[in-house]
Coordinates of C-alpha atoms in Angstrom, one line a residue:
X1 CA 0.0 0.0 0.0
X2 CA 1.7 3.2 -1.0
X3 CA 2.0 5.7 1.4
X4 CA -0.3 8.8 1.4
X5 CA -0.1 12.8 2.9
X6 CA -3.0 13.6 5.2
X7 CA -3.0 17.1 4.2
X8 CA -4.6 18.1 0.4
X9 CA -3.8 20.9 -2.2
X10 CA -6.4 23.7 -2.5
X11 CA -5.9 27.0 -3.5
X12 CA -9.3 28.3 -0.8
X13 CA -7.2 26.7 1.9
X14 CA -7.0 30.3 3.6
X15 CA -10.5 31.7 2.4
X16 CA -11.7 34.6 5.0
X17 CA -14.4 36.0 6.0
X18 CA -14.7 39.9 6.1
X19 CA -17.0 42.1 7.2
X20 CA -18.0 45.4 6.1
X21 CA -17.4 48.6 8.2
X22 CA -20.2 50.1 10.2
X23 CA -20.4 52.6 7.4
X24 CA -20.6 50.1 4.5
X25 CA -23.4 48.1 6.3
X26 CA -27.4 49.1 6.2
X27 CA -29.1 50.4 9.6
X28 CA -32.4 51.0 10.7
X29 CA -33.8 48.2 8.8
X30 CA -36.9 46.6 9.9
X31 CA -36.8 43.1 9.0
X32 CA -39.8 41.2 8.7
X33 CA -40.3 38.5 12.2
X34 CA -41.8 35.6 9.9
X35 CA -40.7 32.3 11.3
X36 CA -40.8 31.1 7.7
X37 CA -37.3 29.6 6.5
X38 CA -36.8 31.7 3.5
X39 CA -33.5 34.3 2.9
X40 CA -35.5 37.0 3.4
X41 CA -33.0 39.4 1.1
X42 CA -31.8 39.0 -2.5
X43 CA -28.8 41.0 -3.7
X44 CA -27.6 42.5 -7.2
X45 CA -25.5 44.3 -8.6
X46 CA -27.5 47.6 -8.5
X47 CA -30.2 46.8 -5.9
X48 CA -30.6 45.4 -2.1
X49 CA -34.4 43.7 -1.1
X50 CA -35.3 43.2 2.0
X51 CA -38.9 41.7 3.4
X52 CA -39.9 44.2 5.9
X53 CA -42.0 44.2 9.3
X54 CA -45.1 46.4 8.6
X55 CA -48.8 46.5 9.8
X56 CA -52.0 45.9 7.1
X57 CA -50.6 44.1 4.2
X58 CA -46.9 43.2 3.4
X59 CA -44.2 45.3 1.9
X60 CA -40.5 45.1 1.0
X61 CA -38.0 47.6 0.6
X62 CA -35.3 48.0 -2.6
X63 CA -32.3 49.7 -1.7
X64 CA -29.5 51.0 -4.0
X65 CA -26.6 48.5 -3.0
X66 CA -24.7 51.7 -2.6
X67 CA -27.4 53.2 0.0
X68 CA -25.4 52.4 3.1
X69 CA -25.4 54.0 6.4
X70 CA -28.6 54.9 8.7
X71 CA -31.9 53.8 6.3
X72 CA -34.7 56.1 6.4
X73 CA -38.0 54.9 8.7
X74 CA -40.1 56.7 5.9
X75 CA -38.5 55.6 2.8
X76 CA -40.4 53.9 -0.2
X77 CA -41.6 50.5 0.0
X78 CA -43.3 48.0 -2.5
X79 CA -46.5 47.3 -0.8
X80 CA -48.8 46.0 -3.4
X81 CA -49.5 42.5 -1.5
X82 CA -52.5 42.2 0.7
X83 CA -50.6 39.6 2.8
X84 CA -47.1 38.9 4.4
X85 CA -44.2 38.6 2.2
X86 CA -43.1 35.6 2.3
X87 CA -39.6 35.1 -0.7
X88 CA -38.3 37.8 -3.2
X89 CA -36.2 36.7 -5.8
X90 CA -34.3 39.5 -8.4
X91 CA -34.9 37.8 -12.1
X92 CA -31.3 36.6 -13.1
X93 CA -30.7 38.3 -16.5
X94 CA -32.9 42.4 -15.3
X95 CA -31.4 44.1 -12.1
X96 CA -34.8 45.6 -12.2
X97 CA -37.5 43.3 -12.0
X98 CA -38.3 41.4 -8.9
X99 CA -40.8 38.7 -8.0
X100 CA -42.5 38.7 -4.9
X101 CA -44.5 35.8 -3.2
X102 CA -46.9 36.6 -0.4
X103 CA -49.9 35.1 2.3
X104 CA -52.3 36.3 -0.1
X105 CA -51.8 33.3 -2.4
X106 CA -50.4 35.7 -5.6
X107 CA -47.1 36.1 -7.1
X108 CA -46.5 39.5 -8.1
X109 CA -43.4 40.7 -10.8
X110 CA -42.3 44.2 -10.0
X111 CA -40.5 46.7 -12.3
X112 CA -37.9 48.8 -10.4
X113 CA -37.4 52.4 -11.7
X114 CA -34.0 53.3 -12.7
X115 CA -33.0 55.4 -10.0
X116 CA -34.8 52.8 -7.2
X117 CA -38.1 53.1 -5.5
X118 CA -38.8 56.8 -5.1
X119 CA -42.5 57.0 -4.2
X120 CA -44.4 53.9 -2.9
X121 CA -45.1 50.5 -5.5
X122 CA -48.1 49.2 -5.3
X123 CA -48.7 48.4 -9.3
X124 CA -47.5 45.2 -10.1
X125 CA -46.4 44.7 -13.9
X126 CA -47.5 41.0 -13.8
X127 CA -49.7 39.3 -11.0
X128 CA -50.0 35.5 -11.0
X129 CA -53.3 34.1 -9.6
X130 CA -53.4 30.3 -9.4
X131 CA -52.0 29.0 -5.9
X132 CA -55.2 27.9 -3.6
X133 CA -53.0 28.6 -0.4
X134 CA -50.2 31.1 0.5
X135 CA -47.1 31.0 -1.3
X136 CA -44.1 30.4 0.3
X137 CA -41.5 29.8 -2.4
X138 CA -40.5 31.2 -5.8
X139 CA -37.4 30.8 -8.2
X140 CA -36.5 31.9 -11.6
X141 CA -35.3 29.6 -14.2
X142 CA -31.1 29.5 -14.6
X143 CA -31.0 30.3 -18.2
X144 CA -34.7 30.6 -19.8
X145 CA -35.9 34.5 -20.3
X146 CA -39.1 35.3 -18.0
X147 CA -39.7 31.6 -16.6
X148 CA -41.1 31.1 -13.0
X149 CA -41.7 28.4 -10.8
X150 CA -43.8 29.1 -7.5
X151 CA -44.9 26.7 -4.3
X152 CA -47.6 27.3 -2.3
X153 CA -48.9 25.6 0.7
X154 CA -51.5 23.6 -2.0
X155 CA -48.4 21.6 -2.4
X156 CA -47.7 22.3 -6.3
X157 CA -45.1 23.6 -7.8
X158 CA -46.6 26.0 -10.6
X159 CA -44.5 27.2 -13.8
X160 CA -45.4 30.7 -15.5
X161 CA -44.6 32.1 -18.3
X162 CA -44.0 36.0 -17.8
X163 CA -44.1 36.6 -22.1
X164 CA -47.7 37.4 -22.6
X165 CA -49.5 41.1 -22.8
X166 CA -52.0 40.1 -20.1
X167 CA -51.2 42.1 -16.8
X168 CA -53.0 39.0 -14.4
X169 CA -52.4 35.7 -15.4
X170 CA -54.3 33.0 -14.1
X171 CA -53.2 30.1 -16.0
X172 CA -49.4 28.5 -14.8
X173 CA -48.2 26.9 -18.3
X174 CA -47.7 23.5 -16.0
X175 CA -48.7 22.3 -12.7
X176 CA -46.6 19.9 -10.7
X177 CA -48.8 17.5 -8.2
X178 CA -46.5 15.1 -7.0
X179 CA -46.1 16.8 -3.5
X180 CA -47.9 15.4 -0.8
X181 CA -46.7 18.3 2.2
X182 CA -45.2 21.2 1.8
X183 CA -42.4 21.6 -0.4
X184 CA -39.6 23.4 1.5
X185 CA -36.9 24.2 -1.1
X186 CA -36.4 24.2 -4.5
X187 CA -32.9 23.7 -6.7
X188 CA -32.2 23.5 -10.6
X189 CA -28.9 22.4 -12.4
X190 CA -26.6 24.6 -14.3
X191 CA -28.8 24.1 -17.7
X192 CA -32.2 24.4 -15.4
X193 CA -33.3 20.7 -17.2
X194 CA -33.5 19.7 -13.3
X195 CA -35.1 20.5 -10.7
X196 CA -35.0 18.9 -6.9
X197 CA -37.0 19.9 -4.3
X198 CA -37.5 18.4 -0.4
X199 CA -40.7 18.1 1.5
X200 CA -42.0 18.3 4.4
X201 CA -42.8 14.3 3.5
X202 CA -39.1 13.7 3.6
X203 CA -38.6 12.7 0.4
X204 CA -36.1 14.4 -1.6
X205 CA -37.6 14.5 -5.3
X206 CA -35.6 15.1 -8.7
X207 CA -37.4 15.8 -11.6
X208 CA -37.6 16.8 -15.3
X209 CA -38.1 21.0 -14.9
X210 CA -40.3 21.0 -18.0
X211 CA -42.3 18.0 -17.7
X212 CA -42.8 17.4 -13.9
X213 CA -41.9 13.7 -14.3
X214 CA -40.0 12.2 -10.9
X215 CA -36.6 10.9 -12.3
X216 CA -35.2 9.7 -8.5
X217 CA -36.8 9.9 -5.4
X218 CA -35.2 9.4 -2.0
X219 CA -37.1 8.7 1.3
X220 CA -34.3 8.5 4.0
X221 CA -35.1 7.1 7.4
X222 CA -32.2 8.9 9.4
X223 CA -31.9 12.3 7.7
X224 CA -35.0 14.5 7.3
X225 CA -33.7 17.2 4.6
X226 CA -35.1 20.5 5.1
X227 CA -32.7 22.4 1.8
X228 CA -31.6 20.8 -1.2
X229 CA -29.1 22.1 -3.6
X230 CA -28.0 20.5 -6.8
X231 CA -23.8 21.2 -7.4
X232 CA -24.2 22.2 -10.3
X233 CA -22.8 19.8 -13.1
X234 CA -20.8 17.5 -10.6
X235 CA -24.2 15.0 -10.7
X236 CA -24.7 15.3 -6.8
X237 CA -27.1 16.9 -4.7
X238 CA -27.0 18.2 -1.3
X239 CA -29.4 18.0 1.8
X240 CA -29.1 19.6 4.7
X241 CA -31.6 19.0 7.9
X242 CA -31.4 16.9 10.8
X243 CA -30.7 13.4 11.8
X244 CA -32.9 10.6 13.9
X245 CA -31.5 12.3 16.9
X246 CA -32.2 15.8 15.8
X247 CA -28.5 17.3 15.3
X248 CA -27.8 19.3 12.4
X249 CA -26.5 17.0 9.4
X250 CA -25.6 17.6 5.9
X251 CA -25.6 14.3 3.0
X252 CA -24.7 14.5 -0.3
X253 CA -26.2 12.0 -2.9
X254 CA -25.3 10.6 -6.3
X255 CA -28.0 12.0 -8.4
X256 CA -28.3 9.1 -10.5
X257 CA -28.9 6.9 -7.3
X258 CA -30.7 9.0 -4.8
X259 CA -31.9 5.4 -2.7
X260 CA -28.3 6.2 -0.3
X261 CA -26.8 8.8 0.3
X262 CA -23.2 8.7 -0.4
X263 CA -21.8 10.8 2.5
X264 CA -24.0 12.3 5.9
X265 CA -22.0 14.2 8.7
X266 CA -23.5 15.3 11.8
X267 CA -22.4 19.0 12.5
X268 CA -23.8 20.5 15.5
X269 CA -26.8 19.9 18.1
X270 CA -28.3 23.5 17.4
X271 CA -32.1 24.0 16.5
X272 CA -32.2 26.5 13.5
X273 CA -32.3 25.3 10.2
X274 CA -28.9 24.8 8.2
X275 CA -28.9 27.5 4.7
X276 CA -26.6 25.9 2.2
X277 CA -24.9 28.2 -0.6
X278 CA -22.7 26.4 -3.7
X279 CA -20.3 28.6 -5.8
X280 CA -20.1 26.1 -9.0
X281 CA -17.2 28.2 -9.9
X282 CA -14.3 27.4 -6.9
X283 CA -16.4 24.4 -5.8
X284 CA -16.9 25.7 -2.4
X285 CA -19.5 25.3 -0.3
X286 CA -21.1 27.6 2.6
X287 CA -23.5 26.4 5.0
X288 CA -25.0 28.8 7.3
X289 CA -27.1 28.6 9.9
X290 CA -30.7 30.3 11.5
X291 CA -30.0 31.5 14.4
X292 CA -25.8 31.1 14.1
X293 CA -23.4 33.9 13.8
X294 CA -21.1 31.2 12.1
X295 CA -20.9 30.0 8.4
X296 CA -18.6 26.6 7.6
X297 CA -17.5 26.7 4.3
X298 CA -16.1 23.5 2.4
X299 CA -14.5 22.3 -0.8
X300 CA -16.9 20.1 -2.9
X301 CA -14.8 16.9 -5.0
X302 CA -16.3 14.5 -7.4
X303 CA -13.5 11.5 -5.9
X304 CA -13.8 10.7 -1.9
X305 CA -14.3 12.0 1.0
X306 CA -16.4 14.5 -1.4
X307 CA -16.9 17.1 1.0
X308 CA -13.5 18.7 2.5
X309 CA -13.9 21.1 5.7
X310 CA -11.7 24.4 4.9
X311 CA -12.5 26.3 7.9
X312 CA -15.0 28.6 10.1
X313 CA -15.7 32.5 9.9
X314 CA -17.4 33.3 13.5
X315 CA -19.3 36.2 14.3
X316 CA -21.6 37.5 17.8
X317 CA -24.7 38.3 15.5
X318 CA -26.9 35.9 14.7
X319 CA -28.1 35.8 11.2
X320 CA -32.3 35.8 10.5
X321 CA -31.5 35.2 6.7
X322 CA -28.7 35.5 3.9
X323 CA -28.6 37.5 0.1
X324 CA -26.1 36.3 -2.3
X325 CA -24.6 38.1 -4.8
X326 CA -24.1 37.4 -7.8
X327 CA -20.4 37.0 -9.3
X328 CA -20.3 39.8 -11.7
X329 CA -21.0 41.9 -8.4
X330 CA -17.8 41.1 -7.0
X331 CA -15.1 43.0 -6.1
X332 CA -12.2 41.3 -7.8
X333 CA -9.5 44.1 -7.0
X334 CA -9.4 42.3 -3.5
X335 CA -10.1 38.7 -4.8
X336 CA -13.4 38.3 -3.1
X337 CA -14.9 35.4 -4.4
X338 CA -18.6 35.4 -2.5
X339 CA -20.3 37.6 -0.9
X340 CA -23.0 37.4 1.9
X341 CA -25.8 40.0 3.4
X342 CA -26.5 38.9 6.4
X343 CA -29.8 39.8 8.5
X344 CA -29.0 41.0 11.8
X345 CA -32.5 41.1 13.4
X346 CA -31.7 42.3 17.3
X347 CA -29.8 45.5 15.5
X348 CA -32.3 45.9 12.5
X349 CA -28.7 45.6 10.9
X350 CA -27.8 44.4 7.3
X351 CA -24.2 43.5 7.0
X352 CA -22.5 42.9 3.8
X353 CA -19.9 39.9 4.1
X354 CA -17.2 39.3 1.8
X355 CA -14.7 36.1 1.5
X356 CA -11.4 36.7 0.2
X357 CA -8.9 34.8 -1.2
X358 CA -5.9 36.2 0.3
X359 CA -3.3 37.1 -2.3
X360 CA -0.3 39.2 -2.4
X361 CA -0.5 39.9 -6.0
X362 CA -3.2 42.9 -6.8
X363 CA -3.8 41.9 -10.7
X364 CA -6.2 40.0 -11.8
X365 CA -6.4 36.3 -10.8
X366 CA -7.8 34.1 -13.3
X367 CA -7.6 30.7 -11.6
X368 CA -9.9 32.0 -8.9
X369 CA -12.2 33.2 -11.9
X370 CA -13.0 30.9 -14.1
X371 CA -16.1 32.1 -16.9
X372 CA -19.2 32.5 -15.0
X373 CA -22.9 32.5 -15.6
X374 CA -23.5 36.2 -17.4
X375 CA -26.7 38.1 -16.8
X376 CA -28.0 37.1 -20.4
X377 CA -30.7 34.4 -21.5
X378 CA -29.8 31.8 -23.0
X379 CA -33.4 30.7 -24.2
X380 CA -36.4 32.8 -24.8
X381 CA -39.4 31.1 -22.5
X382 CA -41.2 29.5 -25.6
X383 CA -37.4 27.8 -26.8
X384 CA -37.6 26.4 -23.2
X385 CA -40.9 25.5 -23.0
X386 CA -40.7 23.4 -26.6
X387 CA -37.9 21.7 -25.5
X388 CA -34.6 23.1 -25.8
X389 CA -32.0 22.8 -22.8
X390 CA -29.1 25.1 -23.0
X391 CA -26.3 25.9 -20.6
X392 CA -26.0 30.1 -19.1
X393 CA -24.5 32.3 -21.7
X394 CA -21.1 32.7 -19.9
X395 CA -18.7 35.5 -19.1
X396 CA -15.1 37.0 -17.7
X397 CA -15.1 39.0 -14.5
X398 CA -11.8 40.5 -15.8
X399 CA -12.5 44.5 -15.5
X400 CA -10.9 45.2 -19.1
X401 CA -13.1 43.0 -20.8
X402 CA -16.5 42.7 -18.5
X403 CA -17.6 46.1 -16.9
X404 CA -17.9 48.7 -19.8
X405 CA -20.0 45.6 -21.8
X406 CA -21.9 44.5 -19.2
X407 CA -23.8 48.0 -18.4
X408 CA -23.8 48.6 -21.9
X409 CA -26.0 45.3 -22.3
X410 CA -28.2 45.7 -18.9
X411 CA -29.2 49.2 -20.7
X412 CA -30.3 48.3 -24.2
X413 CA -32.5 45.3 -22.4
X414 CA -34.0 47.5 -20.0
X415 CA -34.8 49.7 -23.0
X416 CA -36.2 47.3 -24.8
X417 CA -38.4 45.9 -21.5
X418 CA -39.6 49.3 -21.0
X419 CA -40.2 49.6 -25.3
X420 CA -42.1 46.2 -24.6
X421 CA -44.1 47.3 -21.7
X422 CA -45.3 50.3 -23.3
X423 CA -46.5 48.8 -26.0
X424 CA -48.3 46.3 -24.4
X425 CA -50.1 49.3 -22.3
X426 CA -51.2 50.5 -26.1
X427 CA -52.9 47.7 -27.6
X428 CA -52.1 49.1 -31.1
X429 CA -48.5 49.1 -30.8
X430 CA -48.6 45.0 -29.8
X431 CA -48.7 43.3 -33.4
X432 CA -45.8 46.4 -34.3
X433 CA -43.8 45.4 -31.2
X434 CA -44.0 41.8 -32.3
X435 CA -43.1 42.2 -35.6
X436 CA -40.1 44.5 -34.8
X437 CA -39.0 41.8 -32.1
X438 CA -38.8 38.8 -34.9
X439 CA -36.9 41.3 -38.0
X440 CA -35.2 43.1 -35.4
X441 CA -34.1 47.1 -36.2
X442 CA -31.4 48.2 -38.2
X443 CA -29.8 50.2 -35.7
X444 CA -29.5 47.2 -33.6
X445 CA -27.4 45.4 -36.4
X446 CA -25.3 48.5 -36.8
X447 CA -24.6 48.2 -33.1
X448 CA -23.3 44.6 -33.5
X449 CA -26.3 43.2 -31.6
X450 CA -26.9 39.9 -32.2
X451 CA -30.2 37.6 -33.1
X452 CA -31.5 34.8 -30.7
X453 CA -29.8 32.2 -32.7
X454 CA -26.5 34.1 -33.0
X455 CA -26.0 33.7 -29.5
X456 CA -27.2 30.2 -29.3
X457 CA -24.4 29.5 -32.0
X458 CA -21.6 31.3 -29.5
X459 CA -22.8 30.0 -26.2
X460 CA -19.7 32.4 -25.0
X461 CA -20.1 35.6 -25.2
X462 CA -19.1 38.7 -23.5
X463 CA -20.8 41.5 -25.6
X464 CA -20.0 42.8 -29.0
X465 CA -19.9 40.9 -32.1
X466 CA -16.2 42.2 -33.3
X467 CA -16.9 41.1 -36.9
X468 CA -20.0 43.4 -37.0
X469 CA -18.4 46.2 -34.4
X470 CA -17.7 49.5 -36.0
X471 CA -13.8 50.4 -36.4
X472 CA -12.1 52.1 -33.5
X473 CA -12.0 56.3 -33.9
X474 CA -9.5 56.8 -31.3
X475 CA -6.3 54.8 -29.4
X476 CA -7.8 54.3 -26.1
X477 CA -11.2 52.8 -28.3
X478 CA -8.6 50.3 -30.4
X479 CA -6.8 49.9 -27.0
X480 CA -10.2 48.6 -25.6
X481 CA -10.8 46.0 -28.8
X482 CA -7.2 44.9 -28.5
X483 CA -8.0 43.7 -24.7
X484 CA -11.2 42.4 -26.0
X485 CA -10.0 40.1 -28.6
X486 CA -7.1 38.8 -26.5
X487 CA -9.8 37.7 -24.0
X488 CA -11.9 36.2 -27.0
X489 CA -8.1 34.4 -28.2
X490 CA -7.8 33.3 -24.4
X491 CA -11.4 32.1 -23.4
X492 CA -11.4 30.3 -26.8
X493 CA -8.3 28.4 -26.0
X494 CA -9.7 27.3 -23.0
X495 CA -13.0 25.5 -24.7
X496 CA -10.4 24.0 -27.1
X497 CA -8.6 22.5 -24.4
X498 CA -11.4 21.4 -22.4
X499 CA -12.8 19.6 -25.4
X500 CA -9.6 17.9 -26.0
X501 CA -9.1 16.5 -22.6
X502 CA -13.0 15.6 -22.6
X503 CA -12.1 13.7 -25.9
X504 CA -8.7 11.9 -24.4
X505 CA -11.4 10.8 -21.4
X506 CA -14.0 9.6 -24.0
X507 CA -11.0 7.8 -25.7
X508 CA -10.1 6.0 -22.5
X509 CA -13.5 5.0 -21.7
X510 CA -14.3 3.4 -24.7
X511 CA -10.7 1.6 -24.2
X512 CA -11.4 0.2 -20.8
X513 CA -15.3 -1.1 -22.1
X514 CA -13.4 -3.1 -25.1
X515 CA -10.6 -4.4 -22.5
X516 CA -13.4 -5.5 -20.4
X517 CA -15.8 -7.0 -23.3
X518 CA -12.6 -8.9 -24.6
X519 CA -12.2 -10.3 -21.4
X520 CA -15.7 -11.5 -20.5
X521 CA -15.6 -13.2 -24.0
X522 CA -12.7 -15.1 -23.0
X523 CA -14.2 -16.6 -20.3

C-alpha cells in the first residue's frame, strides 16, 4: 500500500471572512419576524431587497446596494401585496424586475425604476393568480428569459410564463402535483433541465423542470432534509436538515442513485435550520445557519471524501436570513470570491460579508475566476418551453473585458423591456412590437447586436460581435478592442482545451469497455 499525505492541495485553503465597516453596512432596517425559512433578502448588482416588518398588508423595501449607512424609517416601499411577504427573488438576466411571493396566495413581478423606489409601488407589472394557499417559495429559471416556478402551501409547484401582454395571469403553463406536504426548497442544475426539491414528506424529489416527471426519489429514514441544492454539473445533490437524533447534518447523494446517500456528517446539536450556498465556480460550499453567527464553508470533490472542511468565519450576530450576490458583483481588485448580506434582526442591521482569497499579488487572478454564468438568457421562454436545454450564456469578470460591456447590455435590455411594456399598455403598438421583435431594427445590427440564434451558435459571449463592431476612432477605443479580442483568443483556448481532454477521457473509456468485453468473451 503506497503511502499517502493527510494534508490536500487547495488554492481556498485560507479563504476569509470579512466584514463590512459600520459605514458600509445598512441600519435601521426593519426586518420582517416571519418564522418562515426563506433568505428574506436577494442582492444584485445595483439593488438590495429586503422583506420588511409592517402593519396591514406586506411590503419590502429595494435599496441602492450603494445606499449604506442609517436607512430612512419613511423611505419607499413595494407594498402592493394584501398579505405577508413571504420570498423575493431579483430575475437573473434584469437588475430591475423582482418577484414577490406573499400570504395572499399571488405572485407578483415588479419593475424597479432606474433610479430605485422613489414614491411607494403598489402596481405590479405582472400578478399570478393560481396557488389555492399562500405561497411560500419562488425561483426563476437559470438560463430561460421570464420563466417562474412558485410553491404554495397547496403543495404544487406552478411554472409561469411571464411573455404574454395580459397584466393578471391566471393560467401556470404547467402544474406539478406530486407533492404530498409542503415543499420546503427548491434547486435547478446549471442548464435548469432539473429541478430537486425536499418536502415536508421527507422525500427528496428530482425531476424533469419541463415536464414534472420524478426521475429519483429518495425517502431516508435517518436524515429529514429540510434544503436541497444541486452542485451544479458535478451529478450530486446536497441535503441539509437533521438526523434521527435531531443534530444538524448535511448528506450528499449521487443524483443518479438517490436510494443512499453517499456521504452524511453530523455538524452541530443546534435547532435553526442549516442554509446551504454552492459557488459552481471554486467548488466551495457555505452552510450557514438560523440562528448562528457562524458559516462553515467546504471544498466540494467528485472523488472521496467528497466534501472537505476548509474552515469557520465566526461572528456574535446571529443571522435571520442570507442574500447572495451574484459573481459579476464582485469586487475582484481584492479577490473576493462570495459575498454574503447577512440579517442581523436584534440590531435591524444588514451586514455585507465578503470572503477573500488572500493574495499578495493585486492583478487579476484568473484561476480563482473561471467564466461565469453572465446576466444574459440563453433561451427565450417559448425555446424552453418546446424543449430546448441550454447551458447560461457565460462571461469574464476581468474588468478590461467585462464592466464597460456588461452595463452597456443591462441598458439596451431595459430599454427594450420598458419599449415592450409600453406597447403592451397601447394595444395598437402589440402586433408592431412583435413584428419589430422577430426582424429586429437596423440600428440594432449597426450596433453589433446579435439575433437569438447568434448567441445560441456562441454560447460564450461577453458583448460585441467584433466582426459586425464598428472600427475604432480613437487609441484608447482600439486599446479597448485589443483587450477584448485577446480575451476572446484566451477564453477560446480554454474551450479548445477542455474539449480535448474531454475527448482523451472519452477515448479511455471506450478503451477500458473493449478491455473488459474482450475479457468476459474469454471466459
Amino acid at each position: 500500500m503506497t503511502w499517502r499525505p493527510q494534508y490536500r492541495s487547495s488554492k481556498f485553503r485560507h479563504v476569509f471572512g470579512k466584514a463590512a465597516t459600520k459605514e458600509s453596512c445598512y441600519d435601521g432596517v426593519p426586518i420582517t419576524r416571519s418564522v418562515q425559512d426563506n433568505n428574506f433578502c436577494a442582492v444584485n448588482p445595483r439593488f438590495l431587497a429586503v422583506i420588511t416588518e409592517c402593519a396591514g398588508g406586506g411590503a419590502f423595501l429595494v435599496l441602492s446596494i450603494h445606499h449604506t449607512g442609517k436607512v430612512d424609517p419613511h423611505t419607499p416601499r413595494v407594498s402592493g401585496h394584501k398579505g405577508n411577504v413571504l420570498d423575493v427573488k431579483w430575475n437573473p438576466f434584469s437588475d430591475y424586475c423582482i418577484a414577490s411571493c406573499s400570504e395572499d396566495t399571488t405572485v407578483k413581478v415588479w419593475e424597479i425604476p432606474p433610479h430605485g423606489v422613489l414614491k411607494n409601488l403598489t402596481v405590479p407589472w405582472k400578478e399570478l393568480q393560481g396557488h389555492s394557499r399562500r405561497v411560500g417559495l419562488i425561483e426563476w429559471h437559470p438560463t430561460a428569459n421570464n420563466i417562474l416556478f412558485s410553491t404554495a402551501y397547496d403543495y404544487q409547484v406552478m411554472i409561469w410564463n411571464l411573455d404574454c401582454p395580459e397584466q393578471v395571469i391566471k393560467n401556470p403553463v404547467r402544474t406539478i402535483s406530486h407533492h404530498t406536504d409542503v415543499v420546503l426548497s427548491m434547486s435547478f442544475n446549471t442548464d435548469g433541465s432539473l429541478l430537486a426539491t425536499t418536502c415536508k414528506d421527507r422525500k427528496v424529489r428530482l425531476m424533469d423542470s419541463r415536464s414534472g416527471n420524478i426521475l429519483q426519489e429518495a425517502n431516508n429514514k435517518t436524515h429529514k432534509a429540510s434544503k436541497v441544492l444541486i452542485l451544479g454539473n458535478m451529478k450530486m445533490l446536497l441535503t441539509t436538515g437533521t438526523s434521527r437524533w435531531n443534530d444538524r447534518q448535511i448528506a450528499l447523494w449521487d443524483q443518479d442513485d438517490l436510494s443512499v446517500s453517499l456521504l452524511q456528517e453530523n455538524l452541530d446539536g443546534s435547532s435553526g435550520n442549516l442554509f446551504p450556498f454552492y459557488d459552481p465556480d471554486t467548488h466551495m460550499l457555505y452552510i450557514a445557519g438560523k440562528g448562528d453567527g457562524n458559516i462553515r464553508y467546504y471544498e466540494i470533490s467528485s472523488e472521496k471524501p467528497y466534501i472537505h472542511y476548509l474552515t469557520e468565519y465566526r461572528s456574535n450576530l446571529p443571522q435571520k436570513g442570507m442574500g447572495v450576490m451574484p459573481k459579476r458583483g464582485l469586487d475582484v481588485s481584492s479577490c473576493e470570491v462570495f459575498r454574503f448580506y447577512k440579517l442581523v434582526t436584534i440590531k435591524s442591521l444588514i451586514e455585507p460579508l465578503s470572503m477573500i482569497v488572500p493574495r499578495r499579488s493585486e492583478s487579476y487572478q484568473e484561476d480563482i475566476y473561471p467564466m461565469t454564468a453572465g446576466n444574459r438568457p440563453a433561451l427565450t421562454a417559448e425555446e424552453w418551453l418546446s424543449g430546448i436545454d441550454k447551458g447560461p450564456v457565460l462571461m469574464s469578470l476581468k474588468p478590461g473585458s467585462q464592466v464597460a460591456e456588461s452595463y452597456s447590455e443591462m441598458n439596451k435590455e431595459r430599454g427594450n423591456l420598458l419599449d415592450s411594456r409600453r406597447s403592451q399598455s397601447r394595444p395598437g403598438m402589440q402586433q408592431l412590437a412583435y413584428i419589430q421583435d422577430q426582424l429586429g431594427t437596423k440600428d440594432g445590427k449597426e450596433d453589433g447586436s446579435r439575433t437569438a440564434d447568434d448567441r445560441s451558435r456562441t454560447p460564450i459571449s461577453n458583448g460585441e460581435d467584433l466582426a459586425l463592431c464598428s472600427p475604432p476612432r480613437t487609441e484608447n477605443e482600439l486599446l479597448l478592442k485589443f483587450h477584448k479580442q485577446q480575451e476572446e483568443i484566451r477564453r477560446l483556448r480554454e474551450l479548445v482545451h477542455q474539449r480535448d481532454v474531454r475527448v482523451k477521457q472519452l477515448e479511455l473509456e471506450i478503451k477500458n469497455i473493449k478491455n473488459s468485453q474482450a475479457q468476459s468473451s474469454d471466459f
